[in-house]
CSV table of C-alpha atoms in Angstrom, one decimal:
chain,number,residue,atom,x,y,z
A,433,MET,CA,-16.8,20.5,36.5
A,434,SER,CA,-18.2,20.1,33.0
A,435,ALA,CA,-21.0,17.8,31.9
A,436,ALA,CA,-18.4,15.5,30.2
A,437,ASP,CA,-16.5,15.1,33.5
A,438,GLU,CA,-19.7,14.3,35.4
A,439,ASP,CA,-20.8,11.6,33.0
A,440,GLY,CA,-17.4,10.1,32.7
A,441,PHE,CA,-17.3,10.4,28.9
A,442,LEU,CA,-15.1,12.7,26.9
A,443,LEU,CA,-16.1,13.2,23.3
A,444,ARG,CA,-13.1,13.1,20.9
A,445,PRO,CA,-14.5,13.8,17.4
A,446,PHE,CA,-11.5,12.3,15.5
A,447,LYS,CA,-13.7,9.8,13.6
A,448,LEU,CA,-16.2,12.5,12.7
A,449,ILE,CA,-13.3,14.7,11.4
A,450,ALA,CA,-11.9,11.7,9.5
A,451,LEU,CA,-15.3,11.1,7.9
A,452,LEU,CA,-15.4,14.7,6.9
A,453,CYS,CA,-11.8,14.5,5.5
A,454,ALA,CA,-12.8,11.4,3.5
A,455,PHE,CA,-15.8,13.2,2.1
A,456,ILE,CA,-13.7,16.3,1.1
A,457,ALA,CA,-11.1,13.9,-0.5
A,458,LEU,CA,-13.9,12.3,-2.5
A,459,ALA,CA,-15.3,15.7,-3.6
A,460,LEU,CA,-11.8,16.9,-4.6
A,461,ASP,CA,-11.2,13.7,-6.5
A,462,VAL,CA,-14.4,14.0,-8.5
A,463,ALA,CA,-13.5,17.7,-9.2
A,464,ALA,CA,-10.0,16.7,-10.4
A,465,LEU,CA,-11.4,14.0,-12.6
A,466,LEU,CA,-13.8,16.3,-14.2
A,467,SER,CA,-11.4,19.3,-14.5
A,468,PRO,CA,-10.7,20.5,-18.0
A,469,ALA,CA,-7.3,22.0,-17.0
A,470,TRP,CA,-4.5,19.7,-15.8
A,471,VAL,CA,-1.9,21.1,-18.0
A,472,THR,CA,-2.3,24.5,-19.8
A,473,SER,CA,-0.3,26.9,-21.9
A,474,GLU,CA,-1.1,29.8,-24.1
A,475,SER,CA,-2.7,27.7,-26.8
A,476,TYR,CA,-2.9,24.3,-25.2
A,477,SER,CA,-5.1,22.6,-22.6
A,478,ARG,CA,-5.1,19.0,-21.4
A,479,SER,CA,-7.2,17.1,-18.9
A,480,LEU,CA,-7.3,13.5,-18.1
A,481,TRP,CA,-9.8,12.9,-20.9
A,482,VAL,CA,-9.1,15.4,-23.7
A,483,SER,CA,-6.3,17.4,-25.2
A,484,CYS,CA,-7.1,20.7,-26.9
A,485,ILE,CA,-4.9,22.8,-29.1
A,486,GLN,CA,-5.9,26.3,-30.4
A,487,ALA,CA,-5.4,26.6,-34.1
A,488,ARG,CA,-4.2,29.8,-35.8
A,489,ASP,CA,-7.8,30.9,-36.6
A,490,GLY,CA,-8.7,30.7,-32.9
A,491,VAL,CA,-10.7,27.5,-33.0
A,492,TRP,CA,-10.0,24.9,-30.4
A,493,GLU,CA,-9.4,21.3,-31.8
A,494,CYS,CA,-9.8,18.6,-29.2
A,495,SER,CA,-8.8,14.9,-29.3
A,496,SER,CA,-8.9,12.1,-26.8
A,497,THR,CA,-5.9,11.7,-24.5
A,498,LEU,CA,-6.5,8.0,-24.0
A,499,GLN,CA,-4.2,7.0,-26.8
A,500,THR,CA,-1.0,6.2,-24.8
A,501,ASP,CA,-0.5,3.7,-22.1
A,502,TRP,CA,0.7,6.2,-19.4
A,503,GLN,CA,-2.4,8.4,-19.8
A,504,ILE,CA,-4.6,5.3,-19.4
A,505,ALA,CA,-2.6,4.1,-16.4
A,506,ALA,CA,-2.8,7.5,-14.7
A,507,LEU,CA,-6.6,7.7,-15.3
A,508,VAL,CA,-7.1,4.1,-14.1
A,509,LEU,CA,-5.0,4.7,-10.9
A,510,ILE,CA,-7.0,7.9,-10.1
A,511,LEU,CA,-10.4,6.2,-10.8
A,512,THR,CA,-9.4,3.2,-8.7
A,513,ALA,CA,-8.3,5.5,-5.8
A,514,ALA,CA,-11.6,7.4,-6.1
A,515,THR,CA,-13.6,4.1,-6.0
A,516,ILE,CA,-11.7,3.0,-2.9
A,517,THR,CA,-12.3,6.3,-1.3
A,518,LEU,CA,-16.0,6.1,-2.0
A,519,LEU,CA,-16.1,2.6,-0.6
A,520,SER,CA,-14.3,3.6,2.6
A,521,PHE,CA,-16.4,6.7,3.0
A,522,LEU,CA,-19.6,4.7,2.7
A,523,LEU,CA,-18.3,2.0,5.1
A,524,SER,CA,-17.2,4.6,7.7
A,525,LEU,CA,-20.5,6.5,7.3
A,526,THR,CA,-22.5,3.3,7.9
A,527,SER,CA,-20.4,2.3,10.9
A,528,PHE,CA,-20.6,5.8,12.4
A,529,CYS,CA,-24.4,6.1,11.9
A,530,LEU,CA,-25.0,2.6,13.3
A,531,GLY,CA,-22.8,3.2,16.3
A,532,ILE,CA,-20.4,0.3,15.7
A,533,TYR,CA,-17.4,2.5,15.8
A,534,LYS,CA,-14.6,0.1,16.5
A,535,ARG,CA,-15.5,-2.7,14.0
A,536,TYR,CA,-14.7,-1.2,10.6
A,537,TYR,CA,-12.3,1.7,11.2
A,538,ARG,CA,-9.1,-0.4,10.8
A,539,VAL,CA,-10.4,-1.6,7.4
A,540,VAL,CA,-11.3,1.9,6.4
A,541,ALA,CA,-7.8,3.2,7.3
A,542,ILE,CA,-6.2,0.4,5.3
A,543,LEU,CA,-8.4,1.2,2.3
A,544,LEU,CA,-7.6,4.9,2.5
A,545,PHE,CA,-3.9,4.2,2.7
A,546,ALA,CA,-4.2,2.1,-0.4
A,547,ALA,CA,-6.1,4.9,-2.2
A,548,VAL,CA,-3.4,7.4,-1.2
A,549,VAL,CA,-0.7,5.1,-2.6
A,550,LEU,CA,-2.5,4.7,-5.9
A,551,HIS,CA,-3.4,8.4,-6.1
A,552,VAL,CA,0.2,9.6,-5.4
A,553,CYS,CA,1.6,7.1,-8.0
A,554,ALA,CA,-0.8,8.6,-10.6
A,555,LEU,CA,0.1,12.2,-9.6
A,556,ILE,CA,3.8,11.4,-9.9
A,557,LEU,CA,3.5,9.4,-13.1
A,558,TYR,CA,1.5,12.1,-14.9
A,559,PRO,CA,4.0,15.0,-14.9
A,560,ILE,CA,7.0,12.8,-15.5
A,561,LYS,CA,5.5,11.1,-18.6
A,562,PHE,CA,3.9,14.3,-19.8
A,563,ILE,CA,7.2,16.2,-19.8
A,564,ASP,CA,8.9,13.1,-21.3
A,565,SER,CA,6.5,12.9,-24.2
A,566,SER,CA,5.7,16.6,-24.6
A,567,MET,CA,6.1,18.2,-28.0
A,568,LEU,CA,5.2,21.7,-26.7
A,569,MET,CA,7.6,24.5,-27.6
A,570,SER,CA,5.9,27.0,-25.3
A,571,TYR,CA,5.7,27.5,-21.6
A,572,HIS,CA,3.2,25.2,-19.9
A,573,GLU,CA,2.1,24.7,-16.3
A,574,PHE,CA,0.3,22.1,-14.3
A,575,ASN,CA,-3.0,23.8,-13.4
A,576,TRP,CA,-5.7,23.6,-10.8
A,577,GLY,CA,-7.0,20.2,-11.8
A,578,TYR,CA,-3.7,18.7,-11.0
A,579,GLY,CA,-3.6,20.7,-7.7
A,580,LEU,CA,-7.1,19.3,-6.8
A,581,GLY,CA,-5.6,15.8,-7.2
A,582,TRP,CA,-2.9,16.6,-4.7
A,583,GLY,CA,-5.5,18.1,-2.4
A,584,SER,CA,-7.5,15.0,-2.6
A,585,ALA,CA,-4.5,12.9,-1.7
A,586,VAL,CA,-3.7,15.0,1.3
A,587,PHE,CA,-7.2,14.7,2.7
A,588,MET,CA,-7.2,10.9,2.1
A,589,LEU,CA,-4.0,10.7,4.0
A,590,GLY,CA,-5.4,12.8,6.8
A,591,ALA,CA,-8.5,10.7,7.1
A,592,ALA,CA,-6.5,7.5,7.1
A,593,ILE,CA,-4.3,8.8,9.9
A,594,LEU,CA,-7.3,9.9,11.9
A,595,TYR,CA,-8.9,6.5,11.5
A,596,CYS,CA,-5.7,4.9,12.9
A,597,LEU,CA,-5.9,6.8,16.2
A,598,ARG,CA,-7.0,4.6,19.0
A,599,THR,CA,-9.3,6.7,21.0
A,600,ASP,CA,-11.2,3.7,22.2
A,601,LEU,CA,-8.5,3.0,24.8
A,602,TYR,CA,-9.4,6.2,26.5
A,603,GLU,CA,-13.1,5.9,26.1
A,604,ASP,CA,-13.4,2.3,27.3
A,605,ALA,CA,-12.1,3.2,30.7
A,606,TYR,CA,-15.1,5.5,31.4
A,607,TYR,CA,-17.8,2.9,30.7
């Protein structure tokens, strides 16, 4: 018989794993926002902030990408999702540290689901509008910055699902 069986308490670390997933989602989101490579080609690089083209003499010329409405919309959606993720991470960390487990987890799950929806909308909008408005005549690919955005969305979704699990039904019977 283990110590958990003797005390009548079985530790299920779903909320701790969800907190870790929210933190990883936040870190990936920040890395995606700061990434210089969302779309690249042989002589072209675009992030959420700047677009750089390599001239014939090998010098890179950069300009702001915040000139069209779809680029601003994608950036605002990702920044809003990152802000919501930060808020939900802080709320869940506070409730976890204070020991008030059941009070705020439903709110955190709803916030994370909203962040996932915003993030996925931005990640779908970006390639569609980029390809629609692209003047590139060369091969281009969506690079690691875009992939970090999808990784962030996956971890946000995982955290939201883990916060929805009702482990309190099993733990209350032992008190």
